[in-house]
Amino acid sequence: MKALHRAPLLALLALTSCGIPATGVVEAGGPASGVLPLTPVYFVENGRLVAMQRNTGRPGDPTDALRLLIAGPLAGEGGTDTTDGLTTELPLLPTAMALPSAAVDVPGGSPSDSPGAAGSSASDTPTATVTGNTMTIRLPVGMAGLSDLGVRQLVCTATAAYRLTRPGTPSMTAAVTGGGHLVRMSDARCPAR
């Protein structure tokens, strides 16, 4: 072989065998998905609903959003004796029962592994199911006698979470059951986020 013909062949061999072994597919974590959307969780401030953004770890899951709601405002968001702050019209359940099973983080904060719903049962936390344009929110026994504002907190939080991954969903009707009463409400009464 002539030297002129060997030079391109040697260059081609040098490029194709640069010492990187063929390994095939390497599994390294979950699929790339970008930033998870934040779920609005509605608390009360000065008698009106205010959305606070939370990461449930499972966007679009209204039951996870309800668990964050009944955990109450985060430290520093609640009021003190001399200042207004976020409150809730809902009875608070123990945090270990209230937080979703996925890791939870707050904008500007660091993720924390929640204790999850271990040890809790369906009777401890509200659940939400959707059929067509109707969402049914089932309350645990300890949530009887909610105020109108408390019911709106539940409905607005659950429907906003559901719409997060289904933005084209038309207006929904929520049926809040349990605790000895049934309330129907349209999410049209929810404040814009």
mmCIF file of C-alpha atoms in Angstrom:
data_model
loop_
_atom_site.group_PDB
_atom_site.id
_atom_site.type_symbol
_atom_site.label_atom_id
_atom_site.label_comp_id
_atom_site.label_asym_id
_atom_site.label_seq_id
_atom_site.Cartn_x
_atom_site.Cartn_y
_atom_site.Cartn_z
ATOM 1 C CA MET A 1 0.000 0.000 0.000
ATOM 2 C CA LYS A 2 1.257 3.410 -0.847
ATOM 3 C CA ALA A 3 1.962 5.878 1.926
ATOM 4 C CA LEU A 4 -0.639 8.259 0.510
ATOM 5 C CA HIS A 5 -3.341 5.610 0.743
ATOM 6 C CA ARG A 6 -2.321 4.536 4.257
ATOM 7 C CA ALA A 7 -2.617 8.010 5.780
ATOM 8 C CA PRO A 8 -6.424 8.275 5.397
ATOM 9 C CA LEU A 9 -6.814 4.670 6.583
ATOM 10 C CA LEU A 10 -4.704 5.352 9.698
ATOM 11 C CA ALA A 11 -6.668 8.532 10.405
ATOM 12 C CA LEU A 12 -9.940 6.622 10.084
ATOM 13 C CA LEU A 13 -8.710 3.907 12.455
ATOM 14 C CA ALA A 14 -7.519 6.508 14.963
ATOM 15 C CA LEU A 15 -10.942 8.168 14.971
ATOM 16 C CA THR A 16 -12.934 4.953 15.288
ATOM 17 C CA SER A 17 -10.843 3.394 18.021
ATOM 18 C CA CYS A 18 -10.289 6.192 20.480
ATOM 19 C CA GLY A 19 -10.335 3.913 23.500
ATOM 20 C CA ILE A 20 -14.008 4.253 24.430
ATOM 21 C CA PRO A 21 -15.480 0.800 24.969
ATOM 22 C CA ALA A 22 -18.921 -0.010 23.606
ATOM 23 C CA THR A 23 -21.241 -0.361 26.616
ATOM 24 C CA GLY A 24 -24.757 -0.303 25.219
ATOM 25 C CA VAL A 25 -27.554 1.451 27.087
ATOM 26 C CA VAL A 26 -26.595 2.674 30.551
ATOM 27 C CA GLU A 27 -29.501 3.243 32.969
ATOM 28 C CA ALA A 28 -28.918 6.385 35.011
ATOM 29 C CA GLY A 29 -32.003 7.691 36.804
ATOM 30 C CA GLY A 30 -35.450 8.480 35.480
ATOM 31 C CA PRO A 31 -36.300 10.000 32.131
ATOM 32 C CA ALA A 32 -35.519 13.646 31.543
ATOM 33 C CA SER A 33 -38.682 15.577 32.219
ATOM 34 C CA GLY A 34 -37.707 19.131 33.020
ATOM 35 C CA VAL A 35 -39.035 20.985 36.038
ATOM 36 C CA LEU A 36 -42.129 19.583 37.717
ATOM 37 C CA PRO A 37 -45.025 22.042 37.715
ATOM 38 C CA LEU A 38 -45.995 23.453 41.095
ATOM 39 C CA THR A 39 -49.442 22.693 42.504
ATOM 40 C CA PRO A 40 -51.502 25.536 43.977
ATOM 41 C CA VAL A 41 -52.655 24.744 47.517
ATOM 42 C CA TYR A 42 -55.273 27.175 48.828
ATOM 43 C CA PHE A 43 -55.003 28.656 52.315
ATOM 44 C CA VAL A 44 -56.883 31.545 53.931
ATOM 45 C CA GLU A 45 -55.503 35.048 54.373
ATOM 46 C CA ASN A 46 -57.706 37.860 55.689
ATOM 47 C CA GLY A 47 -60.875 35.885 54.912
ATOM 48 C CA ARG A 48 -60.024 35.055 51.295
ATOM 49 C CA LEU A 49 -58.355 32.131 49.524
ATOM 50 C CA VAL A 50 -54.709 32.493 48.530
ATOM 51 C CA ALA A 51 -52.797 29.940 46.435
ATOM 52 C CA MET A 52 -49.398 28.825 47.708
ATOM 53 C CA GLN A 53 -47.268 26.829 45.288
ATOM 54 C CA ARG A 54 -46.159 23.348 46.331
ATOM 55 C CA ASN A 55 -44.469 20.424 44.601
ATOM 56 C CA THR A 56 -46.376 17.246 45.319
ATOM 57 C CA GLY A 57 -43.934 15.067 43.399
ATOM 58 C CA ARG A 58 -46.929 13.832 41.401
ATOM 59 C CA PRO A 59 -48.409 16.772 39.496
ATOM 60 C CA GLY A 60 -52.063 16.374 38.648
ATOM 61 C CA ASP A 61 -52.896 14.178 41.651
ATOM 62 C CA PRO A 62 -55.670 15.931 43.632
ATOM 63 C CA THR A 63 -55.385 13.550 46.612
ATOM 64 C CA ASP A 64 -51.703 14.444 47.068
ATOM 65 C CA ALA A 65 -52.608 18.140 46.910
ATOM 66 C CA LEU A 66 -55.307 17.616 49.566
ATOM 67 C CA ARG A 67 -52.764 15.946 51.854
ATOM 68 C CA LEU A 68 -50.554 19.031 51.569
ATOM 69 C CA LEU A 69 -53.560 21.235 52.302
ATOM 70 C CA ILE A 70 -54.496 19.456 55.519
ATOM 71 C CA ALA A 71 -50.869 19.611 56.664
ATOM 72 C CA GLY A 72 -51.453 23.382 56.896
ATOM 73 C CA PRO A 73 -49.239 26.350 56.008
ATOM 74 C CA LEU A 74 -45.483 25.902 56.225
ATOM 75 C CA ALA A 75 -43.430 27.389 59.050
ATOM 76 C CA GLY A 76 -43.124 31.111 58.498
ATOM 77 C CA GLU A 77 -46.334 31.329 56.446
ATOM 78 C CA GLY A 78 -48.725 31.258 59.402
ATOM 79 C CA GLY A 79 -49.664 34.327 61.388
ATOM 80 C CA THR A 80 -48.564 35.246 64.886
ATOM 81 C CA ASP A 81 -50.538 37.024 67.583
ATOM 82 C CA THR A 82 -49.601 40.405 66.117
ATOM 83 C CA THR A 83 -49.470 39.754 62.358
ATOM 84 C CA ASP A 84 -51.739 38.345 59.723
ATOM 85 C CA GLY A 85 -50.634 35.240 57.907
ATOM 86 C CA LEU A 86 -51.944 32.121 56.254
ATOM 87 C CA THR A 87 -54.428 29.997 58.119
ATOM 88 C CA THR A 88 -56.788 27.184 57.249
ATOM 89 C CA GLU A 89 -60.431 26.445 57.915
ATOM 90 C CA LEU A 90 -59.643 22.718 58.007
ATOM 91 C CA PRO A 91 -58.713 20.643 61.024
ATOM 92 C CA LEU A 92 -55.030 19.802 60.748
ATOM 93 C CA LEU A 93 -54.008 16.186 60.786
ATOM 94 C CA PRO A 94 -50.603 14.962 61.964
ATOM 95 C CA THR A 95 -47.940 15.784 59.355
ATOM 96 C CA ALA A 96 -46.810 12.178 59.016
ATOM 97 C CA MET A 97 -50.306 11.295 57.837
ATOM 98 C CA ALA A 98 -50.881 14.382 55.756
ATOM 99 C CA LEU A 99 -47.883 14.600 53.458
ATOM 100 C CA PRO A 100 -47.846 12.809 50.098
ATOM 101 C CA SER A 101 -45.658 9.748 49.764
ATOM 102 C CA ALA A 102 -43.392 11.437 47.199
ATOM 103 C CA ALA A 103 -40.616 13.851 48.160
ATOM 104 C CA VAL A 104 -41.998 17.324 48.811
ATOM 105 C CA ASP A 105 -40.246 20.591 48.224
ATOM 106 C CA VAL A 106 -41.128 24.222 48.304
ATOM 107 C CA PRO A 107 -40.035 26.899 45.849
ATOM 108 C CA GLY A 108 -36.739 28.289 47.115
ATOM 109 C CA GLY A 109 -36.401 25.470 49.638
ATOM 110 C CA SER A 110 -34.675 22.145 49.525
ATOM 111 C CA PRO A 111 -36.440 18.837 48.944
ATOM 112 C CA SER A 112 -37.187 16.778 51.990
ATOM 113 C CA ASP A 113 -38.140 13.163 52.200
ATOM 114 C CA SER A 114 -41.536 13.119 53.747
ATOM 115 C CA PRO A 115 -42.538 10.416 56.137
ATOM 116 C CA GLY A 116 -45.279 9.718 53.613
ATOM 117 C CA ALA A 117 -48.633 8.310 54.306
ATOM 118 C CA ALA A 118 -47.243 5.293 56.107
ATOM 119 C CA GLY A 119 -49.491 4.395 58.974
ATOM 120 C CA SER A 120 -52.407 6.365 57.594
ATOM 121 C CA SER A 121 -55.486 4.871 56.031
ATOM 122 C CA ALA A 122 -58.189 6.057 53.686
ATOM 123 C CA SER A 123 -60.171 7.226 56.725
ATOM 124 C CA ASP A 124 -57.361 9.587 57.841
ATOM 125 C CA THR A 125 -57.108 11.868 54.794
ATOM 126 C CA PRO A 126 -59.438 13.210 52.097
ATOM 127 C CA THR A 127 -59.426 11.447 48.730
ATOM 128 C CA ALA A 128 -60.488 12.698 45.315
ATOM 129 C CA THR A 129 -61.759 10.806 42.272
ATOM 130 C CA VAL A 130 -62.906 12.172 38.926
ATOM 131 C CA THR A 131 -65.644 10.921 36.621
ATOM 132 C CA GLY A 132 -66.223 13.115 33.596
ATOM 133 C CA ASN A 133 -66.412 16.721 34.813
ATOM 134 C CA THR A 134 -67.346 15.761 38.371
ATOM 135 C CA MET A 135 -64.818 15.371 41.152
ATOM 136 C CA THR A 136 -65.841 13.560 44.318
ATOM 137 C CA ILE A 137 -63.922 14.556 47.442
ATOM 138 C CA ARG A 138 -64.435 12.133 50.329
ATOM 139 C CA LEU A 139 -63.689 13.556 53.764
ATOM 140 C CA PRO A 140 -62.435 11.612 56.761
ATOM 141 C CA VAL A 141 -64.622 11.469 59.867
ATOM 142 C CA GLY A 142 -62.640 14.221 61.658
ATOM 143 C CA MET A 143 -63.640 16.832 59.052
ATOM 144 C CA ALA A 144 -67.350 17.154 59.831
ATOM 145 C CA GLY A 145 -69.025 20.568 59.846
ATOM 146 C CA LEU A 146 -66.684 22.519 57.561
ATOM 147 C CA SER A 147 -67.348 26.181 56.843
ATOM 148 C CA ASP A 148 -68.058 27.372 53.296
ATOM 149 C CA LEU A 149 -64.498 28.712 53.132
ATOM 150 C CA GLY A 150 -63.111 25.345 54.260
ATOM 151 C CA VAL A 151 -65.084 23.552 51.540
ATOM 152 C CA ARG A 152 -63.779 26.065 48.985
ATOM 153 C CA GLN A 153 -60.203 25.346 50.154
ATOM 154 C CA LEU A 154 -60.737 21.648 49.430
ATOM 155 C CA VAL A 155 -62.462 22.148 46.079
ATOM 156 C CA CYS A 156 -60.065 24.783 44.771
ATOM 157 C CA THR A 157 -56.955 22.818 45.793
ATOM 158 C CA ALA A 158 -58.178 19.501 44.374
ATOM 159 C CA THR A 159 -59.508 20.881 41.073
ATOM 160 C CA ALA A 160 -56.435 23.076 40.502
ATOM 161 C CA ALA A 161 -54.177 20.056 41.026
ATOM 162 C CA TYR A 162 -56.250 17.993 38.594
ATOM 163 C CA ARG A 163 -56.204 20.729 35.930
ATOM 164 C CA LEU A 164 -52.440 21.131 36.273
ATOM 165 C CA THR A 165 -51.826 18.195 33.929
ATOM 166 C CA ARG A 166 -55.123 18.596 32.043
ATOM 167 C CA PRO A 167 -55.231 22.305 31.141
ATOM 168 C CA GLY A 168 -58.108 21.964 28.666
ATOM 169 C CA THR A 169 -60.513 20.589 31.281
ATOM 170 C CA PRO A 170 -63.746 22.621 31.332
ATOM 171 C CA SER A 171 -65.345 23.844 34.540
ATOM 172 C CA MET A 172 -65.725 21.054 37.095
ATOM 173 C CA THR A 173 -68.324 20.359 39.754
ATOM 174 C CA ALA A 174 -67.018 18.996 43.023
ATOM 175 C CA ALA A 175 -69.141 16.882 45.342
ATOM 176 C CA VAL A 176 -67.728 16.978 48.858
ATOM 177 C CA THR A 177 -68.983 13.989 50.854
ATOM 178 C CA GLY A 178 -68.350 12.574 54.301
ATOM 179 C CA GLY A 179 -68.562 14.019 57.768
ATOM 180 C CA GLY A 180 -72.333 13.729 57.598
ATOM 181 C CA HIS A 181 -72.964 16.155 54.755
ATOM 182 C CA LEU A 182 -72.886 16.576 50.972
ATOM 183 C CA VAL A 183 -71.897 19.853 49.333
ATOM 184 C CA ARG A 184 -71.754 20.492 45.586
ATOM 185 C CA MET A 185 -69.732 23.397 44.274
ATOM 186 C CA SER A 186 -68.372 24.532 40.925
ATOM 187 C CA ASP A 187 -64.692 25.350 40.694
ATOM 188 C CA ALA A 188 -65.786 28.591 39.017
ATOM 189 C CA ARG A 189 -65.922 29.991 42.586
ATOM 190 C CA CYS A 190 -62.161 29.498 42.933
ATOM 191 C CA PRO A 191 -59.847 32.498 42.646
ATOM 192 C CA ALA A 192 -57.645 32.769 39.577
ATOM 193 C CA ARG A 193 -54.113 31.596 40.222
#
